Coordinates of N, CA and C and ligand atoms in Angstrom, one line a residue:
X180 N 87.1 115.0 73.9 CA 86.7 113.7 74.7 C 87.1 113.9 76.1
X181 N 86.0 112.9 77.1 CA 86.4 113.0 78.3 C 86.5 111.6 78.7
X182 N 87.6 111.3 79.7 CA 88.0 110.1 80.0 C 87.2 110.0 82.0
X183 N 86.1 109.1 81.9 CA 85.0 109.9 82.8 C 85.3 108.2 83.9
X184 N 84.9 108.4 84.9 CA 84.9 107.0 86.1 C 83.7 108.1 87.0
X185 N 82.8 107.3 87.5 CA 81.8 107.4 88.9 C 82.5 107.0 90.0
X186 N 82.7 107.2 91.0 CA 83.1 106.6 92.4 C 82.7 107.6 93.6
X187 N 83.1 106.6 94.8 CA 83.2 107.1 96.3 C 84.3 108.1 96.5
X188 N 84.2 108.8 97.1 CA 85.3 109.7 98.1 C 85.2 109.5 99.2
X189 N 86.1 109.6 99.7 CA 87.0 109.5 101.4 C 86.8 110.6 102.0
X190 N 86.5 110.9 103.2 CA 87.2 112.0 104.4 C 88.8 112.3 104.4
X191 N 89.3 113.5 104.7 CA 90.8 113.5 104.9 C 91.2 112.4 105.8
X192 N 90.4 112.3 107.1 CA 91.0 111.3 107.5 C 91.4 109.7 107.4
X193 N 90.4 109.5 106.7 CA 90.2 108.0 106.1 C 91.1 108.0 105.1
X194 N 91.3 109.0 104.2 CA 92.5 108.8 103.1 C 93.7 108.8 103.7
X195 N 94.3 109.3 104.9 CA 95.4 109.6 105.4 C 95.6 108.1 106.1
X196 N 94.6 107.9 106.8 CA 94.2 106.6 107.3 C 95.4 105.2 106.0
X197 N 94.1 105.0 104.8 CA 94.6 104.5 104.0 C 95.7 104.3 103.2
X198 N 96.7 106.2 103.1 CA 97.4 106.2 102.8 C 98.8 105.5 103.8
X199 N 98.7 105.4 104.8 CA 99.4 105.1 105.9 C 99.8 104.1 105.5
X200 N 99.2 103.3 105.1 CA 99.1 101.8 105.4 C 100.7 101.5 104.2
X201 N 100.5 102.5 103.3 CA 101.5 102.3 102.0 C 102.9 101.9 102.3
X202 N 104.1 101.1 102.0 CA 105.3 100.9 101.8 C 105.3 99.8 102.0
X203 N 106.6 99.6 101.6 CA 107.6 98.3 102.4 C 107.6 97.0 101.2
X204 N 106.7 97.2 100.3 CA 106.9 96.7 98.7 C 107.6 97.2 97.6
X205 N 108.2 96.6 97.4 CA 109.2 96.9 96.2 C 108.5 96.7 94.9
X206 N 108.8 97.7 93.8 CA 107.8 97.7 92.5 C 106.3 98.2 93.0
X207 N 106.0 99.2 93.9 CA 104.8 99.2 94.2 C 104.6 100.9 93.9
X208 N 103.9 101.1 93.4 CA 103.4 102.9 93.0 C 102.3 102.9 93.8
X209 N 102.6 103.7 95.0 CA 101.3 103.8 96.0 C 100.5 105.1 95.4
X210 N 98.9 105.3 95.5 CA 98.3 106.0 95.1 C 98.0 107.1 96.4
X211 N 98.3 108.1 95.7 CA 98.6 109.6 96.6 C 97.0 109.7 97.4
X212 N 97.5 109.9 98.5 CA 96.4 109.9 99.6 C 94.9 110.9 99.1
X213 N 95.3 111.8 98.2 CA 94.2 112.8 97.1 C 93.7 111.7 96.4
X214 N 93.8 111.1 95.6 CA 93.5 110.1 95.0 C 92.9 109.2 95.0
X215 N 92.7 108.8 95.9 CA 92.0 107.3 96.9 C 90.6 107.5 96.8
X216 N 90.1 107.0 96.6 CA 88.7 106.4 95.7 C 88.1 105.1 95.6
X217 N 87.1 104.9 95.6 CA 86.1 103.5 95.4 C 85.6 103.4 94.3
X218 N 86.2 103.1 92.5 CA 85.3 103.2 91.3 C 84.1 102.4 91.6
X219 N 82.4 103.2 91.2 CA 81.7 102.5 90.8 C 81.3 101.9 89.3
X220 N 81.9 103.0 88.9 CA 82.2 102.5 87.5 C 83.1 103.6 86.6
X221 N 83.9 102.6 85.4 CA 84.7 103.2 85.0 C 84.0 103.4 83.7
X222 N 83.8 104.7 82.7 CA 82.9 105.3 82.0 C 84.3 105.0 80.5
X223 N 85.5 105.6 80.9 CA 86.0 105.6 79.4 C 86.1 106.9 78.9
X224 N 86.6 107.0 77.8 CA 86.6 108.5 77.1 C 85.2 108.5 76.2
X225 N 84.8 109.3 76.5 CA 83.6 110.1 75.8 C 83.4 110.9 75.6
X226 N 82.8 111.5 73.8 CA 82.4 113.2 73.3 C 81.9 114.0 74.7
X227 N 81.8 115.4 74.6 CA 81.5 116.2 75.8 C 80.0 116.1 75.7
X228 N 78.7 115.8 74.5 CA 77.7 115.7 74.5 C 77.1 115.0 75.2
X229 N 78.0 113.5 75.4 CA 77.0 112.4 75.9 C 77.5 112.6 77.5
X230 N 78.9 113.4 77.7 CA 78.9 113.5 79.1 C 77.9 114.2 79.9
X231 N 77.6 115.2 78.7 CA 76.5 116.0 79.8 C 75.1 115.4 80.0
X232 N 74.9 114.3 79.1 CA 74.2 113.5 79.4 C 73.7 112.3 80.7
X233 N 75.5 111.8 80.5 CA 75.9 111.3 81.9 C 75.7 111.6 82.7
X234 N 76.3 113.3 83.0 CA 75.7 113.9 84.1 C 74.3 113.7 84.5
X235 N 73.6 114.3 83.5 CA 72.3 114.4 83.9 C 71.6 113.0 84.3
X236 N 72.1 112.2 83.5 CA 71.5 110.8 84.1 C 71.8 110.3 85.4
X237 N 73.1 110.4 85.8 CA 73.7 110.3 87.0 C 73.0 111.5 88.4
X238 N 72.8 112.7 88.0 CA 71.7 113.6 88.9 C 70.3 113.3 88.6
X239 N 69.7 111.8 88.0 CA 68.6 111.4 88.1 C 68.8 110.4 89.2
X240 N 69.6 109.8 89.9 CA 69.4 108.6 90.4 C 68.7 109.3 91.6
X241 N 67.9 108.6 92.6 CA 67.6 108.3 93.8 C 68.4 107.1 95.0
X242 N 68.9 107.6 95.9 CA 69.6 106.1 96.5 C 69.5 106.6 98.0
X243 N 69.5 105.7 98.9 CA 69.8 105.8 99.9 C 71.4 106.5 100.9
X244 N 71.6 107.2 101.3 CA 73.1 107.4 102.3 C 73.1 106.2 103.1
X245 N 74.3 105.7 103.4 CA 74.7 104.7 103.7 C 75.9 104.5 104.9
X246 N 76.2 104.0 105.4 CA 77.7 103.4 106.5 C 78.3 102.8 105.6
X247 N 79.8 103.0 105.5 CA 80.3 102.1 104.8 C 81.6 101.3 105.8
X248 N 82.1 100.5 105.7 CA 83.3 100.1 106.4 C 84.1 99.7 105.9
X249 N 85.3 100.2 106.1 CA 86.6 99.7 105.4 C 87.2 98.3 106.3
X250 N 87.5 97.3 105.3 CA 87.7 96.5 105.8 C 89.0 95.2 105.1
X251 N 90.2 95.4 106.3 CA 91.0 94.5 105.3 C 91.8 94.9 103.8
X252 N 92.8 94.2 103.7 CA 93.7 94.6 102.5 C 93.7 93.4 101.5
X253 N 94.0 93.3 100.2 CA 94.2 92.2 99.3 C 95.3 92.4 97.8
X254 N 95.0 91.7 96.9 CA 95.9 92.0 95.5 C 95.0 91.1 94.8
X255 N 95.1 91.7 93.9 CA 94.4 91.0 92.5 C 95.8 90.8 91.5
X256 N 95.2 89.6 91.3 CA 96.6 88.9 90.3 C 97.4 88.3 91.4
X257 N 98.1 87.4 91.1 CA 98.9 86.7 92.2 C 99.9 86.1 91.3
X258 N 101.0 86.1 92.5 CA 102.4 85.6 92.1 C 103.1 86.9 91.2
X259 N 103.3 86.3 90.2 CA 104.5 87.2 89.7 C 103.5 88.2 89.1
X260 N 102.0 87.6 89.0 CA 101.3 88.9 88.0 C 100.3 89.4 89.2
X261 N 100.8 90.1 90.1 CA 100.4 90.9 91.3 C 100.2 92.0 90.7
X262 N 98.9 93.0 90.3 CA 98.9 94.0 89.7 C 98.7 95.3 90.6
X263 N 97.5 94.6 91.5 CA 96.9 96.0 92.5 C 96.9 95.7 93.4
X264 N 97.5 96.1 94.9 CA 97.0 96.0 96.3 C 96.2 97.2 96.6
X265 N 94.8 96.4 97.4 CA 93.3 97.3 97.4 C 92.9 97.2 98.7
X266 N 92.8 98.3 99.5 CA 91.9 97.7 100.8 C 90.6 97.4 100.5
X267 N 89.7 96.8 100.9 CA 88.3 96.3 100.8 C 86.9 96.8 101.5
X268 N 86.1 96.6 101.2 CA 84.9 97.3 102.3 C 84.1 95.8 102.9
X269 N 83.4 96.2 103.8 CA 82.8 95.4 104.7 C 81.7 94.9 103.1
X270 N 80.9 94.1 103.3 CA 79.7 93.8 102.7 C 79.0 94.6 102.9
X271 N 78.2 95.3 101.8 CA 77.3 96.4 102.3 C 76.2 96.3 101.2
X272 N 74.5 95.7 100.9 CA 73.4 96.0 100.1 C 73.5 97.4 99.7
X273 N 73.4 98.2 100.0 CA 73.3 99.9 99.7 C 74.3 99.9 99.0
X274 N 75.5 99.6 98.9 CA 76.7 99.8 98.1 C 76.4 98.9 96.9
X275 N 75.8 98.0 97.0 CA 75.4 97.3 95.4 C 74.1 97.6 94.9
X276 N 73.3 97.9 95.9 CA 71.7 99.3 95.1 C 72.7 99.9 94.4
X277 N 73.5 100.6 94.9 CA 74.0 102.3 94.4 C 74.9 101.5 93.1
X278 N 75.6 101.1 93.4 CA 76.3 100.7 92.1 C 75.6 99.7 91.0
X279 N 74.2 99.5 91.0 CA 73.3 98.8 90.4 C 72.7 100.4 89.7
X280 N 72.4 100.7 90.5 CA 71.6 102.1 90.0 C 72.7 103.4 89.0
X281 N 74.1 103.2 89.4 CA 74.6 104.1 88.8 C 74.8 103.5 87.0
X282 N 75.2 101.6 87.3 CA 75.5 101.4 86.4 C 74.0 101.4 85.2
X283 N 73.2 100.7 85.4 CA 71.7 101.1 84.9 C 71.4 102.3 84.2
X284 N 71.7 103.6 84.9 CA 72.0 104.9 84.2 C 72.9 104.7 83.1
X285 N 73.7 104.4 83.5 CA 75.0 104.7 82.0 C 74.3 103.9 80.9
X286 N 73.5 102.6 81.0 CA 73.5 101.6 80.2 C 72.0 102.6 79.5
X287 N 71.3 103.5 80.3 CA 70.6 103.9 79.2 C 71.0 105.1 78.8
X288 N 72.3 105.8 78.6 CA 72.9 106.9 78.0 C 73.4 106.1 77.2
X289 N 73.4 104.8 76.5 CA 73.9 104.3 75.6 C 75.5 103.5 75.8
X290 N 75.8 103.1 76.9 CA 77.1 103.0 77.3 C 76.7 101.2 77.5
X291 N 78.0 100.5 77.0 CA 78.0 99.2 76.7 C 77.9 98.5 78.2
X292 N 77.1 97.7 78.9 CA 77.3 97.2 80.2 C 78.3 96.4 80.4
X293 N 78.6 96.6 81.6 CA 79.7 96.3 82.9 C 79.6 94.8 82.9
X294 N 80.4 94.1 82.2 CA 80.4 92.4 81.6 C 81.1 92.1 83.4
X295 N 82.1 92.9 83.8 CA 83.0 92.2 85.2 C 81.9 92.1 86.5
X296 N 81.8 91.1 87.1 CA 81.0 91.4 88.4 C 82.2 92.7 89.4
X297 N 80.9 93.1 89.7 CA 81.7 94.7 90.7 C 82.0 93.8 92.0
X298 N 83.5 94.6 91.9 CA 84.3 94.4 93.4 C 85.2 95.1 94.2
X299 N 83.8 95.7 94.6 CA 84.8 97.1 95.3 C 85.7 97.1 95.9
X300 N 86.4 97.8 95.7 CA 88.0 98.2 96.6 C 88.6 99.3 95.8
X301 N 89.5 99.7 97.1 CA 90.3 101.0 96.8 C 91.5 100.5 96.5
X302 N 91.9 101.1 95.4 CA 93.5 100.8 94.9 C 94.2 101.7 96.1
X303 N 95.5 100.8 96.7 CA 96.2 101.2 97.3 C 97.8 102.0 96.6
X304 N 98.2 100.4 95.6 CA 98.9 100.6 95.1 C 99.0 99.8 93.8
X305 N 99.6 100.0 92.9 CA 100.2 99.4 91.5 C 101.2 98.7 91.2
X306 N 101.4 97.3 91.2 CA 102.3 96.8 91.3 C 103.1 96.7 90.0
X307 N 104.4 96.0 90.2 CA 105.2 95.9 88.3 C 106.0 95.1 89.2
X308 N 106.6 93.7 89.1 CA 107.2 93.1 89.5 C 107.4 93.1 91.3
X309 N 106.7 92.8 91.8 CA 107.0 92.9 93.0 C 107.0 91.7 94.0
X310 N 107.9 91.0 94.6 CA 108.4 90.3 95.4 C 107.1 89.9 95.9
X311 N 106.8 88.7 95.4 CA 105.8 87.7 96.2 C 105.9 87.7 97.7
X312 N 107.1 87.8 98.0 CA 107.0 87.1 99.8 C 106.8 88.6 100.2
X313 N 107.2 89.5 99.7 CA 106.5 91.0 100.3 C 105.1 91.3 100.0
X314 N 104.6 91.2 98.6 CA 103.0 91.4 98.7 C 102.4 90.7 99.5
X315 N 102.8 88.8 100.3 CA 102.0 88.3 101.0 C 102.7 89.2 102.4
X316 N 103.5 89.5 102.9 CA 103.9 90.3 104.2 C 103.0 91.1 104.5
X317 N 102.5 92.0 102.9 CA 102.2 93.5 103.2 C 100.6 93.0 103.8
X318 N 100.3 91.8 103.2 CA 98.6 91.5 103.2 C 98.5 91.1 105.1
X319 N 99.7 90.1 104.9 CA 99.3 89.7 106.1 C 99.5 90.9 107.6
X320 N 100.6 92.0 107.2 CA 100.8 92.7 108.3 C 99.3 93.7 108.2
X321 N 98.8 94.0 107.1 CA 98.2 95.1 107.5 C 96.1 94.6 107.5
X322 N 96.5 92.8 107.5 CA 95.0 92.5 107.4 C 93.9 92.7 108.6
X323 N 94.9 93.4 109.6 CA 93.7 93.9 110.2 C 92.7 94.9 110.3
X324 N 93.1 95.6 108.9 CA 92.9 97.2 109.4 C 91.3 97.3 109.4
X325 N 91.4 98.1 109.9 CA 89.6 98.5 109.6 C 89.2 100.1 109.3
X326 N 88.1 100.7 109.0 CA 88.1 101.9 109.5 C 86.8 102.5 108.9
X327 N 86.2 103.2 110.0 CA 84.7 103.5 109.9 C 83.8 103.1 110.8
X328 N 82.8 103.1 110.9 CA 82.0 103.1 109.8 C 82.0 104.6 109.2
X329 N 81.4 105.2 108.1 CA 81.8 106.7 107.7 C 80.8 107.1 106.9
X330 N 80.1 107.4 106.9 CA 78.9 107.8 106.1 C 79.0 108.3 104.8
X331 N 78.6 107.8 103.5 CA 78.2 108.3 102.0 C 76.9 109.1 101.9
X332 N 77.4 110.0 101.7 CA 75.8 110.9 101.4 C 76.3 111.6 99.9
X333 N 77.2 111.3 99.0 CA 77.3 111.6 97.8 C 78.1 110.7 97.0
X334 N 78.2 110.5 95.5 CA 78.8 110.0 94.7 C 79.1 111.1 94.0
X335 N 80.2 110.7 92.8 CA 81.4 111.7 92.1 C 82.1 111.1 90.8
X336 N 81.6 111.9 89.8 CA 81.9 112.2 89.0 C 83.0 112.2 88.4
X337 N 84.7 111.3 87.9 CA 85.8 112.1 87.5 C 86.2 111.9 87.0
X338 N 86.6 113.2 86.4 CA 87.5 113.1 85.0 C 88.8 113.0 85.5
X339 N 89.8 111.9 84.4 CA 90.9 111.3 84.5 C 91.6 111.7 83.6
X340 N 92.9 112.6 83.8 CA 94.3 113.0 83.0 C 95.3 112.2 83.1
X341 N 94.9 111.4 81.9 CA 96.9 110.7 81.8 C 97.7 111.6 81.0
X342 N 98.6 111.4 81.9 CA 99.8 111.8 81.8 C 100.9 111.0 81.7
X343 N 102.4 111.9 82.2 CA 103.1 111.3 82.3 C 103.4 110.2 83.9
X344 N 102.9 111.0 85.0 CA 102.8 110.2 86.2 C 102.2 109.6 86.5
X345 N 101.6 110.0 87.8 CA 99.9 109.3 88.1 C 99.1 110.0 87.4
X346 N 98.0 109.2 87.3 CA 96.9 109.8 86.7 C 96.2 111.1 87.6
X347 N 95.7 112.2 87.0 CA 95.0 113.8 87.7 C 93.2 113.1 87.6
X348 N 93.2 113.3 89.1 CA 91.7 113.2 88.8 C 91.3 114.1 89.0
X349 N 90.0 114.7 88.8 CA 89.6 115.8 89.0 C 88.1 115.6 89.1
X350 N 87.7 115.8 90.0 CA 86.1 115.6 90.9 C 85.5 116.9 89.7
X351 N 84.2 116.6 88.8 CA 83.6 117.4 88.1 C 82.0 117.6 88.7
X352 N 81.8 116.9 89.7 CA 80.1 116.9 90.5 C 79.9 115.7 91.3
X353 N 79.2 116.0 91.9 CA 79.2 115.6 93.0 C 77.3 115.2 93.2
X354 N 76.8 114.1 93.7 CA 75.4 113.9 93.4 C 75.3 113.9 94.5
X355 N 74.2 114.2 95.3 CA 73.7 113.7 96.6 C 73.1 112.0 96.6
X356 N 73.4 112.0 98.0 CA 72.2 110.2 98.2 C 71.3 111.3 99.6
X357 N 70.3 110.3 99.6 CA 69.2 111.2 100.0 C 68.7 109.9 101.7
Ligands
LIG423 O1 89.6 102.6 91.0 P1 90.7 101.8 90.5 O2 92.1 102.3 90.8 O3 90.6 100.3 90.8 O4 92.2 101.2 86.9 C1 91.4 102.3 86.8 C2 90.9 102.9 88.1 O5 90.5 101.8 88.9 C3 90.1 101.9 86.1 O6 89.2 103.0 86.5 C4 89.6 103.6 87.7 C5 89.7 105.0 87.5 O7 90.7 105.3 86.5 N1 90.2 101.8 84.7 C6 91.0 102.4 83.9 N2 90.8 102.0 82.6 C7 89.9 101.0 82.7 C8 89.3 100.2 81.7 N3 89.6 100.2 80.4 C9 89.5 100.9 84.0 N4 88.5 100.0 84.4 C10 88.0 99.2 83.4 N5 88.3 99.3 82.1

């Protein structure tokens, strides 16, 4: 079995960029600057047959390359059930074609559809108990950030190893946008 997610990749500098932004929260597991990622969708563990399927449905799509822009910091969950701090992207149509079009593929490789409305952002960090008046500090000190515009001309493929730490991703292909 493979435990499979679609998403965006970063430039080194944009991830360094992002990673920067990390500390000063307590209970917070920041995600290693390699790691930093936009899921378009998260796939699950699946036999190796239907992945190569995946693939190939995912090397069927057509989409446009795009600008994207990073924009702003947030948390999902609030108060004491603060789970993720995420920077955000600007509003972008091409980013919901493409994540329209990736998810569409999966759903005809037989993969159950995506019941959550999509809301992109990059996990910064993981929270586990972490001091309210700091998660709102961390939001308000770093809500200005921005960064890009940065061009997408591919989506990616990855397989996810849990383990004991953070999770190993590991980029298995890489599609073009045209
Ligand atoms: O890209 P982020 O960090 O927001 O939380 C997991 C991570 O999200 C999410 O998929 C991304 C790559 O691992 N994920 C893990 N298990 C999931 C699940 N059962 C999940 N998303 C939805 N359902």
């Amino acid at each position: 079995m493979l435990r499979l997610f679609v998403a965006l990749d970063f430039p080194e500098d944009i991830r360094q960029r992002l990673a920067g932004l990390g500390g000063g929260v307590p209970g917070a597991r920041w995600t290693e600057a390699d790691n930093l990622h936009l899921t378009l969708r998260f796939i699950g563990e699946v036999p190796e047959d239907q992945a190569a399927e995946i693939d190939e449905a995912l090397a069927g799509i057509t989409a446009p390359a795009f600008d994207l822009v990073l924009d702003g910091v947030g948390v999902f969950g609030n108060g004491r059930n603060a789970r993720v701090l995420w920077a955000g992207v600007e509003r972008s149509d091409a980013l919901s074609h493409l994540q329209a079009k990736v998810e569409s593929a999966l759903v005809r490789c037989g993969l159950p559809a995506e019941e959550r409305k999509f809301s992109p952002h990059i996990t910064l960090a993981r929270l586990k108990d972490a001091p309210k008046d700091r998660v709102g500090r961390f939001i308000e000190e770093r809500g200005l950030f921005r960064a890009g515009p940065m061009r997408i001309d591919h989506f990616t493929l990855y397989r996810s190893q849990l383990g004991k730490g953070a999770a190993v991703y590991e980029a298995l292909r890489e599609y073009p946008l045209n």
